[in-house]
XYZ file of C-alpha atoms in Angstrom:
558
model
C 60.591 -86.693 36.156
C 60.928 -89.490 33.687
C 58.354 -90.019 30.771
C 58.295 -93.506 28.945
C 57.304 -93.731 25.643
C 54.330 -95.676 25.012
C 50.671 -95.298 26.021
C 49.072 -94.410 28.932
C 46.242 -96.823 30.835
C 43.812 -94.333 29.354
C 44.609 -94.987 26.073
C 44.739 -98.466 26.418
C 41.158 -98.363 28.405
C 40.223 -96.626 25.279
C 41.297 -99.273 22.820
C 38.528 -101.442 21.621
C 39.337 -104.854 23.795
C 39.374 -103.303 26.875
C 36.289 -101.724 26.835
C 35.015 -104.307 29.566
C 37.672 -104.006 32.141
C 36.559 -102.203 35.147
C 39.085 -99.597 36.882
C 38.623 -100.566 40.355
C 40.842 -98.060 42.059
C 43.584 -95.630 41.113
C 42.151 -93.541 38.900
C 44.427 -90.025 39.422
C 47.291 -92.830 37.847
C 45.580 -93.495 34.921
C 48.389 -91.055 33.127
C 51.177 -93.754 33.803
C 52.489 -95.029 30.384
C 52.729 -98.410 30.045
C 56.485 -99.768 27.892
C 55.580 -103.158 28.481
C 53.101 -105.726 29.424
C 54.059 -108.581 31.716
C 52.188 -111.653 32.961
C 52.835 -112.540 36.433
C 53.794 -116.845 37.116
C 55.806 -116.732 40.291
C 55.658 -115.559 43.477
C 58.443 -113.254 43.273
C 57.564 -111.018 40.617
C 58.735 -107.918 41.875
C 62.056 -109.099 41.411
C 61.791 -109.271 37.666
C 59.607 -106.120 36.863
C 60.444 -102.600 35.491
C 59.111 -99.579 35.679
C 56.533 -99.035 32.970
C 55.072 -102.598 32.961
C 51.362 -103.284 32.663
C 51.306 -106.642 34.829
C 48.533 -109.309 34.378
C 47.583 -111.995 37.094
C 44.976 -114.365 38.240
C 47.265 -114.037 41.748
C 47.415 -117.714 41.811
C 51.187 -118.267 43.014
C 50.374 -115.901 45.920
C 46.716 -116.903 46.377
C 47.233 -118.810 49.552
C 49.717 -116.016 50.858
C 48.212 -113.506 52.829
C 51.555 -111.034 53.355
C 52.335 -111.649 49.919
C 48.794 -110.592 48.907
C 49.548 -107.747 51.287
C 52.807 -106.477 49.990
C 52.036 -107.199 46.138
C 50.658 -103.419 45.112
C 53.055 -101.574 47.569
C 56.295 -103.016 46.520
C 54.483 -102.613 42.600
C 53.787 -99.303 43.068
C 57.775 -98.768 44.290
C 58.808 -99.939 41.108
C 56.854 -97.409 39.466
C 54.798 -99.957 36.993
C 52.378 -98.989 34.918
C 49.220 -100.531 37.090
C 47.891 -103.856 37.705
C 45.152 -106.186 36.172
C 43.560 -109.071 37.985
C 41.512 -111.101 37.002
C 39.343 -112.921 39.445
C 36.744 -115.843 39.330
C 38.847 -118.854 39.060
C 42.233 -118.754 41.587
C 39.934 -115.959 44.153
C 36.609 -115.319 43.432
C 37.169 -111.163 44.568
C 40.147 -108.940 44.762
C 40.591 -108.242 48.598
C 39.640 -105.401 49.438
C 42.687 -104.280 51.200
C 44.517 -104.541 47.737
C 41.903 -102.107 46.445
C 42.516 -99.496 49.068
C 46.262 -100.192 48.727
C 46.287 -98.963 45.190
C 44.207 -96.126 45.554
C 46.453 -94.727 48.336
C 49.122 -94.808 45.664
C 47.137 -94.051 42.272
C 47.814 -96.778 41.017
C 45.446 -98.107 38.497
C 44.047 -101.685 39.399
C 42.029 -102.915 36.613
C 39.383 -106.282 36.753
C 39.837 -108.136 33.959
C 36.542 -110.322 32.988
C 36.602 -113.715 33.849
C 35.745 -115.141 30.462
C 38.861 -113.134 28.439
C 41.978 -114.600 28.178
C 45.002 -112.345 28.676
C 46.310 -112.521 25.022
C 43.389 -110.510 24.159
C 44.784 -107.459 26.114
C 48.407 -107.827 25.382
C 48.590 -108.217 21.614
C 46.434 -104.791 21.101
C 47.975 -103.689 23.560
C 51.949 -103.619 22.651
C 50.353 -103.264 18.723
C 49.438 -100.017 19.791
C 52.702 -99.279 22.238
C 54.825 -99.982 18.811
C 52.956 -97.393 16.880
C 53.813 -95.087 19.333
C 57.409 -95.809 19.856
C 57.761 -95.835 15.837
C 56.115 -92.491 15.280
C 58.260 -91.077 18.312
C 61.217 -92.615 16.525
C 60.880 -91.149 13.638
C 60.066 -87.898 14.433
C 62.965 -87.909 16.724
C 65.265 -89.204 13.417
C 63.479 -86.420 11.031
C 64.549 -83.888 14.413
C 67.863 -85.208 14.300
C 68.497 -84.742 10.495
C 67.156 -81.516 10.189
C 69.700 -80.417 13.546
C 72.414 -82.078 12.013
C 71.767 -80.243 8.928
C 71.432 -76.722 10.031
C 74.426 -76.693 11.998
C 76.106 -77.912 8.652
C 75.014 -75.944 5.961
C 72.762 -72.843 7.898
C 75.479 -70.754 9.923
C 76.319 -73.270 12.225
C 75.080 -72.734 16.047
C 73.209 -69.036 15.220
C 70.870 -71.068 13.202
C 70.331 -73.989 15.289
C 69.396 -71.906 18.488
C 66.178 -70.617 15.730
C 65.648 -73.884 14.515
C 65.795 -75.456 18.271
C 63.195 -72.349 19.381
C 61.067 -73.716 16.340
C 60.826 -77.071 17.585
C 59.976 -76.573 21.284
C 58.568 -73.135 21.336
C 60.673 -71.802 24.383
C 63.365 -69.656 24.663
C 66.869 -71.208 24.118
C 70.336 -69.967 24.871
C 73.834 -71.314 23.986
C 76.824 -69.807 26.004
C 80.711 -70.827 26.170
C 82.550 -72.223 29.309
C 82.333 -68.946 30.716
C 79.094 -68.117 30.106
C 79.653 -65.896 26.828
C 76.738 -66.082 24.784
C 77.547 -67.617 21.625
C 73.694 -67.854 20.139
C 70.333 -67.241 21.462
C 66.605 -67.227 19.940
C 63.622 -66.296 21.480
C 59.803 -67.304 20.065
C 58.448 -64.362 17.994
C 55.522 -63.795 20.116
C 57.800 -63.245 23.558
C 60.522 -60.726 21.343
C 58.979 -57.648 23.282
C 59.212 -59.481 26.444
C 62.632 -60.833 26.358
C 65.981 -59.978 25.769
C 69.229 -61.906 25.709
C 70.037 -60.072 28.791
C 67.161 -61.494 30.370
C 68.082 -64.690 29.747
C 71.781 -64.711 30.748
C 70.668 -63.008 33.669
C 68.692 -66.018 34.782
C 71.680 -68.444 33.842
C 73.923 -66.436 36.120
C 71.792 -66.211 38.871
C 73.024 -68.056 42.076
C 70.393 -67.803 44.577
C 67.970 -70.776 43.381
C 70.556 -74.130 43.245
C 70.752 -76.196 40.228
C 69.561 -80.037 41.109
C 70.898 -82.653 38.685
C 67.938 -85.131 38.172
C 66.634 -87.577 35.211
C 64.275 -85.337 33.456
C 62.375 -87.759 31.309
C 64.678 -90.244 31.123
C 68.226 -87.578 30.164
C 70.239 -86.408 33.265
C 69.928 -82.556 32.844
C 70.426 -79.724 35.697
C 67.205 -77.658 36.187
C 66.411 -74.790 38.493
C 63.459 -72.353 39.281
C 64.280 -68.839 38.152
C 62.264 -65.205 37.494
C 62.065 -64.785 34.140
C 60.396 -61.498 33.040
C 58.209 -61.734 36.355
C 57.591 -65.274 35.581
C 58.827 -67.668 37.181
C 60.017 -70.900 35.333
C 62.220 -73.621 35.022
C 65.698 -73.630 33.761
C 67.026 -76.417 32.139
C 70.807 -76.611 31.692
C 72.196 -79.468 28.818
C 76.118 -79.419 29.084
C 77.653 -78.987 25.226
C 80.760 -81.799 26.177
C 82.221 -84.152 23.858
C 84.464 -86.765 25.893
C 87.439 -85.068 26.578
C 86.598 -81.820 26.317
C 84.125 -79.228 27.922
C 82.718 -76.184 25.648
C 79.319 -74.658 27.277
C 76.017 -74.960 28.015
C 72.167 -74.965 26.306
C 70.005 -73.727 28.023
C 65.977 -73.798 27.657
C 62.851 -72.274 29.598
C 59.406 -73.688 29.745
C 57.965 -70.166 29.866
C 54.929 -70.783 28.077
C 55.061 -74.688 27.165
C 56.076 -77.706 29.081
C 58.869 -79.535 28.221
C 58.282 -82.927 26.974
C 60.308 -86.375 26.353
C 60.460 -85.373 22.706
C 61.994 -81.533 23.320
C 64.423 -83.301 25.329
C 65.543 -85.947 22.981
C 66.001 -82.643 20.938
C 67.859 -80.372 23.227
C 70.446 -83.585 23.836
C 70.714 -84.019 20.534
C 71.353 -79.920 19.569
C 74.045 -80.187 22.382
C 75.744 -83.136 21.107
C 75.886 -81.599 16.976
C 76.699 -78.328 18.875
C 79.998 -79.731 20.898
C 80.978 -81.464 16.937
C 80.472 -77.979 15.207
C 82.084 -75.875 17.731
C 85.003 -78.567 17.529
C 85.085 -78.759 14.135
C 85.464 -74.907 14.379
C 88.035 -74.533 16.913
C 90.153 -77.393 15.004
C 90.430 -74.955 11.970
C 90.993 -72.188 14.423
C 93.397 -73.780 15.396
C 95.342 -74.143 12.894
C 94.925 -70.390 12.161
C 95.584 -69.018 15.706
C 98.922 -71.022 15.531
C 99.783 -69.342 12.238
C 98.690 -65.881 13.510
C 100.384 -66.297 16.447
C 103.663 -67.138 14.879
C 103.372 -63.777 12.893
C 102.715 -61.796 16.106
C 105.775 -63.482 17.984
C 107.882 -62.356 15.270
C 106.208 -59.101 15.498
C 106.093 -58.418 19.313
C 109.887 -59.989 19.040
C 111.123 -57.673 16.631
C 112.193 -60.216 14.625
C 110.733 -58.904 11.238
C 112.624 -55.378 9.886
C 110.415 -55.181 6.590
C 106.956 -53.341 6.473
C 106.031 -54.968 3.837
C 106.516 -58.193 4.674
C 104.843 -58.252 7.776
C 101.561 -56.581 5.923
C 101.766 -59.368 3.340
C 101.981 -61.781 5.483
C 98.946 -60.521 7.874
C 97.014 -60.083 4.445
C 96.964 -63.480 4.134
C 95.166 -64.114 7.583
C 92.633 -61.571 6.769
C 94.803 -59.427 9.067
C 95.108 -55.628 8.206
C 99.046 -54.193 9.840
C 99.014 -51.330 7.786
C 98.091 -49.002 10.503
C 98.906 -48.046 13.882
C 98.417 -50.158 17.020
C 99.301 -50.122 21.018
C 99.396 -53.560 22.248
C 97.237 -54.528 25.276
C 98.991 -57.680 27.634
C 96.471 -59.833 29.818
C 98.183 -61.358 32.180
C 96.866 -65.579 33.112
C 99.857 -66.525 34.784
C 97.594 -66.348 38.770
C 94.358 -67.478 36.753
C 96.144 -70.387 34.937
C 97.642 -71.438 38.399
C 94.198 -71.591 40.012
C 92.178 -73.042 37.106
C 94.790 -75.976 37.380
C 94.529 -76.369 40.506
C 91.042 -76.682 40.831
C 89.833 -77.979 37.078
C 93.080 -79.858 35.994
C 92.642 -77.630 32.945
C 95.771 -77.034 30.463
C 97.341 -73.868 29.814
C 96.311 -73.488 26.400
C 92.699 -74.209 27.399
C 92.488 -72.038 29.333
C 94.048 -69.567 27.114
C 91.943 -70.951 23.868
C 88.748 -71.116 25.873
C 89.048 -67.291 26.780
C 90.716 -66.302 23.834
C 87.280 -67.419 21.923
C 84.905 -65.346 24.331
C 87.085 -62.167 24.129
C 86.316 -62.462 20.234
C 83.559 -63.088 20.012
C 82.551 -59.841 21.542
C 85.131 -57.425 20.337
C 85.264 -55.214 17.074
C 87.237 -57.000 13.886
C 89.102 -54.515 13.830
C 91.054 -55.669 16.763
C 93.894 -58.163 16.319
C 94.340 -61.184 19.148
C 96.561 -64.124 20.068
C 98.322 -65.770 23.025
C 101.954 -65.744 23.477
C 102.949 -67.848 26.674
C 100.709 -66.813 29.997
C 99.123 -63.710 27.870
C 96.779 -62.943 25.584
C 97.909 -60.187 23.564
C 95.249 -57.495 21.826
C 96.621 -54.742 18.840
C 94.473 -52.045 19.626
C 94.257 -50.035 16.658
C 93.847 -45.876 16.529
C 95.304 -43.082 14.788
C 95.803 -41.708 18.223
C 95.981 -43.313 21.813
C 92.127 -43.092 23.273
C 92.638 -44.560 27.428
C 88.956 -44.241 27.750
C 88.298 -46.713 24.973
C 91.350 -48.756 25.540
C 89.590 -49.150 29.528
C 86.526 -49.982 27.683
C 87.758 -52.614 25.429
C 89.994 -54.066 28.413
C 86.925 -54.287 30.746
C 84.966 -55.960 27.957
C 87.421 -58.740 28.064
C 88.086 -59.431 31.594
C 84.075 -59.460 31.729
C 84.466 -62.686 29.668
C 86.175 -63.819 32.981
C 84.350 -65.292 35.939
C 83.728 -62.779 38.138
C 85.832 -64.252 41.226
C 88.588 -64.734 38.985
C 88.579 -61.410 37.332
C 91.177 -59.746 40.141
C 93.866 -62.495 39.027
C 94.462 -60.969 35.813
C 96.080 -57.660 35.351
C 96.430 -55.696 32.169
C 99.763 -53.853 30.829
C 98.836 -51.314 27.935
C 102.218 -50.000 25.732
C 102.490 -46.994 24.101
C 100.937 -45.952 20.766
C 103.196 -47.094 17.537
C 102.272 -45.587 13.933
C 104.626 -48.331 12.629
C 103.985 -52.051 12.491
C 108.108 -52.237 12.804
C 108.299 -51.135 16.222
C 105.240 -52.366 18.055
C 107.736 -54.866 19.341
C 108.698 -51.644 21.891
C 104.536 -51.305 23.123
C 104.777 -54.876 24.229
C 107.660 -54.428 26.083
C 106.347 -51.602 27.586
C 102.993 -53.687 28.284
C 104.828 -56.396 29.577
C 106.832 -53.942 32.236
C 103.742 -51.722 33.094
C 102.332 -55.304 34.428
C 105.869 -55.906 36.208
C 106.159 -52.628 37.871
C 102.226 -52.457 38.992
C 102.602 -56.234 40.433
C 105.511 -55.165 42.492
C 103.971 -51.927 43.822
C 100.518 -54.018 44.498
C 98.170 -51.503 43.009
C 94.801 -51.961 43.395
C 93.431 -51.441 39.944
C 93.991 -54.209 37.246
C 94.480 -52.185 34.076
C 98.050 -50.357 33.717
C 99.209 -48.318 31.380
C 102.859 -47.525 30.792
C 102.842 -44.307 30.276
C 101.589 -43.572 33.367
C 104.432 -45.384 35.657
C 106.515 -41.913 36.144
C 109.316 -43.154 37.732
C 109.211 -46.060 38.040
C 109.652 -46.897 34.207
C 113.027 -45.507 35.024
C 113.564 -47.611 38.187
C 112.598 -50.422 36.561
C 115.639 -50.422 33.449
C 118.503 -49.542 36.379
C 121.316 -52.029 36.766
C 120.579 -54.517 39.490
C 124.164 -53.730 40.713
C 123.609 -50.068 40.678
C 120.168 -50.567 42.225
C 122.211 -52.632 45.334
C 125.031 -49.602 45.273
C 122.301 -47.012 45.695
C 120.322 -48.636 47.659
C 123.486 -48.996 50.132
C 124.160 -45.674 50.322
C 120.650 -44.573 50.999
C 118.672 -47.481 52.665
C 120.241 -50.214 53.540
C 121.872 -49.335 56.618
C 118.295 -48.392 57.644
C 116.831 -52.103 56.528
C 119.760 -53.160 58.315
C 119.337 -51.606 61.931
C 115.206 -52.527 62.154
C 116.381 -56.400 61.281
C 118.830 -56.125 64.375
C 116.774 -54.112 66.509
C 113.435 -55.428 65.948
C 112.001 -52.035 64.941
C 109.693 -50.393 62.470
C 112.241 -47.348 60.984
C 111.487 -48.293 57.541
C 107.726 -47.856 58.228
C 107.811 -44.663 59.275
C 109.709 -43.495 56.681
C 107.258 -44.431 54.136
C 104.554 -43.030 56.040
C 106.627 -39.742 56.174
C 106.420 -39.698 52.334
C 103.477 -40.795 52.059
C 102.042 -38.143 54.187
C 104.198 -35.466 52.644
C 106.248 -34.282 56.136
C 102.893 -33.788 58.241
C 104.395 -35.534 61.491
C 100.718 -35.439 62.884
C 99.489 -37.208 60.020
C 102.132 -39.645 59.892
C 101.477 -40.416 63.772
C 97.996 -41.476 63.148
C 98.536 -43.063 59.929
C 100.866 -45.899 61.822
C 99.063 -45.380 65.353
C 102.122 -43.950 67.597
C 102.540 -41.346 69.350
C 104.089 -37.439 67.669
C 107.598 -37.634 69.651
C 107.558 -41.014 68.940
C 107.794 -40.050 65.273
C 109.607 -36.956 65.871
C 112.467 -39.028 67.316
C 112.399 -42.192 65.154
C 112.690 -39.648 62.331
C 116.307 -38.559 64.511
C 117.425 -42.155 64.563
C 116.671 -42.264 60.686
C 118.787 -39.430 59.654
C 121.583 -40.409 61.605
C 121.875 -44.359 60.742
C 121.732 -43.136 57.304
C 123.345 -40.211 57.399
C 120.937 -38.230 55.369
C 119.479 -35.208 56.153
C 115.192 -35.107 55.587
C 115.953 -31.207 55.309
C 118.010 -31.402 52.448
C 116.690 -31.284 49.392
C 118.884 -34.142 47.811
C 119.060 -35.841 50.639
C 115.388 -36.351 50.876
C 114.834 -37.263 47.231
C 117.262 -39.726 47.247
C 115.345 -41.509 50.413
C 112.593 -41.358 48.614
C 113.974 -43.113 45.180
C 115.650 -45.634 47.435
C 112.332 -46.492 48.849
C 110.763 -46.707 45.591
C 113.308 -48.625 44.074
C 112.661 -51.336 46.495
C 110.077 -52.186 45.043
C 112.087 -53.755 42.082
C 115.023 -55.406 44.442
C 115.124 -58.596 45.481
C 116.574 -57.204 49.168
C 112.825 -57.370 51.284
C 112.735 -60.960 49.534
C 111.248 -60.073 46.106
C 112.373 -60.891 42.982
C 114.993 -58.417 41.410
C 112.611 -57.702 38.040
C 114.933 -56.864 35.027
């Protein structure tokens, strides 16, 4: 859907010089808007035409051509002009009727100019009037652009403009980040009881009606047909880029009013001040995120041994460390990978872009950065609260897209009263993600004090780990590589089933004896008794501390 600005054959039929031109046929294309008025001299004239021309003829370079005559209103009507004047009497004394039929299969307008007016007297009022029009769009569209540009500079940046935009084209409008965070919305005052924000994100995210990219009055936007509030509507999606980098969407609904060429021109616009402001923003950020993360390194480090200091220094960030924290570890490492992969998108983009969405929908209270593959979160509390740390870690990873979300896993340290020592709850963060990577759990948010013992497996000496292990398991590991056999298996199973030889038959699908007797072989290769007491426990260390050798073809974790 393109729209031209100028006027359409109505309103020039209506302007005082045409008032004796006779429409002759295509009259359901009299809302065609004419850019441009052309007169036609040579016999190829569809050549040179553009969409939005008026063309005037006395068909005299075709007059003796009967397929040119033929093809002339077809191949105009392709090129999507405005409509056609002829005017007969001297070259052919009537338009052919076939041309008359021609442009009434395709609406489109063919006008019979009088004999006795020459065509200057249509095309000076004519383009007179398409000026006007073009002027007054113009400077509407300037006044649109000024008063954009100047509530995203001195009104509260993008919360205001979303108003201001809702204003100007009387539909809903939503801004969102990269990953579809909202970062400002506004609805029209009379549709606040109708719709939410929800509402409107829920449309965005919807996948079951595809987006089509197409020129939507002259700007290439995506739209799709969603439900909104019962309603269905179309979606229009404006991209918030700047040349090199990529930082949301705008969104707008014509729930009640049609979209036109000049909400457009405005919704372009608002996406292009947007991209500057949110730049603009994330420059300065920048330069504070690097400063704030320094402090945390030194922090999470243990590199700073005075209180004070570190509370002095977070003072000046508008950071309060005079309290208690636990730090909270997101893991991007897998995500990072991927979003490479398929986007060509940097580390700290990636890092930045989610680092942005997280805060903008988490309490102040709470302290981020990014160190390496992580984002790091203080979570502050007199006392350790799992249920809200879940909460707070779910709220984050729902900044994520939702296929992505099971890349990321989540280490949560223990509770420090002093600033000093939170350096030991991000090591412990850090190693609850370790330890739950290596035993493959299936949930994505860890917390350290909750490894048993494995937080003990995890600190042991690789060499004592391999010593151990080759008094324990080994020889087992050992035998099934040589023999082709599944000994280790069923060992596992026997823990995991807790003895119950029945249970451990159907857990690996063999038969009771069969486990009965592999359970023989077991003992004596290893020459451990699964009656003994000590014998038993230290099987089932050995199989645990697996887990964190390199021996099955892991990485030893230390």
């Amino acid at each position: 859907m393109k729209e031209l600005i100028g006027i359409t054959i109505a309103e020039a039929l209506n302007l005082e010089k045409m008032s004796q031109v006779e429409i002759l046929a295509g009259e359901k294309g009299l809302n065609r808007h004419i850019t441009k008025v052309n007169i036609m001299e040579v016999p190829d004239i569809v050549d040179w035409v553009k969409e939005g021309e008026l063309l005037f003829t006395t068909l005299y370079s075709i007059k003796d051509d009967e397929n040119a005559l033929k093809n002339l209103i077809p191949k105009l009507a392709e090129k999507k002009l405005a409509g056609l004047g002829i005017k007969p009497g001297r070259y052919i004394n009537e338009i052919p009727e076939f041309m008359v039929k021609q442009a009434e299969e395709n609406d489109f307008p063919l006008l019979k100019i009088p004999y006795d007016f020459s065509f200057s007297e249509f095309i000076n009022p004519i383009l007179s009037e398409i000026l006007n029009v073009q002027t007054k769009f113009l400077e509407k569209t300037l006044n649109i652009h000024e008063v954009l540009t100047n509530t995203v500079l001195y009104e509260n940046g993008l919360d205001r403009l979303s108003t201001v935009l809702v204003d100007m084209i009387k539909n809903p409008v939503l801004i969102t980040d990269s990953n579809m965070s909202i970062m400002s919305y506004s609805i029209p005052d009379e549709y606040d009881n109708i719709l939410s924000k929800e509402d409107l994100l829920d449309t965005v995210k919807i996948n079951g009606n595809r987006e089509t990219e197409e020129e939507i009055y002259g700007y290439r936007c995506k739209k799709k047909s969603v439900s909104l509030s019962d309603k269905n509507v179309d979606l229009i999606k404006i991209p918030i880029i700047t040349p090199n980098s990529h930082f949301g969407y705008l969104f707008a609904w014509e729930y009640e009013k049609n979209i036109n060429k000049l909400d457009i021109s405005t919704l372009k616009w608002a996406s292009t001040i947007a991209a500057l402001d949110i730049l603009n923003k994330r420059s300065i950020a920048n330069v504070e995120l690097k400063y704030k993360n320094e402090l945390l390194y030194d922090i999470l480090k243990g590199k700073l041994n005075n209180k004070q200091t570190i509370i002095n220094r977070g003072q000046n960030m508008e950071m309060d460390l005079d309290k208690g924290f636990q730090v909270i570890v997101f893991e991007l490492k897998e995500l990072i990978s991927k979003q490479f992969k398929n986007k060509g998108l940097l580390n700290e983009n990636i890092q930045k872009n989610y680092l942005e969405s997280a805060k903008r929908i988490i309490d102040d209270d709470i302290i981020m950065g990014d160190l390496g593959t992580y984002l790091i979160a203080l979570y502050p509390g007199e006392e350790e609260d799992k249920e809200a740390v879940k909460s707070f870690s779910n709220k984050v990873l729902n900044v994520i897209d939702q296929a992505d979300r099971d890349l990321v896993n989540v280490g949560v340290g223990n509770y420090q009263e002093d600033i000093i020592n939170l350096n030991e709850s991000y090591s412990q963060a850090k190693r609850a993600i370790n330890v739950a990577n290596k035993l493959k759990k299936e949930n994505h948010i860890y917390f350290f004090e909750e490894l048993g013992v494995y937080k003990l497996l995890y600190k042991i000496d690789r060499n004592e780990k391999n010593s151990f292990l080759e008094n324990s398991i080994t020889p087992l590991l050992n035998y099934d590589k040589a023999h082709n056999t599944e000994l280790l298996k069923t060992l596992r199973a026997f823990f995991e089933e807790n003895g119950n030889l029945t249970n451990v038959a159907k857990k690996i699908y063999i038969h009771y004896n069969t486990v009965h007797y592999r359970l023989q072989r077991i003992e004596k290769i290893t020459g451990l008794s699964l009656d003994n007491p000590d014998d038993k426990l230290n099987l089932e260390i050995a199989l645990k501390m697996l887990n964190f050798t390199d021996i099955l073809g892991g990485e030893d974790v230390q």
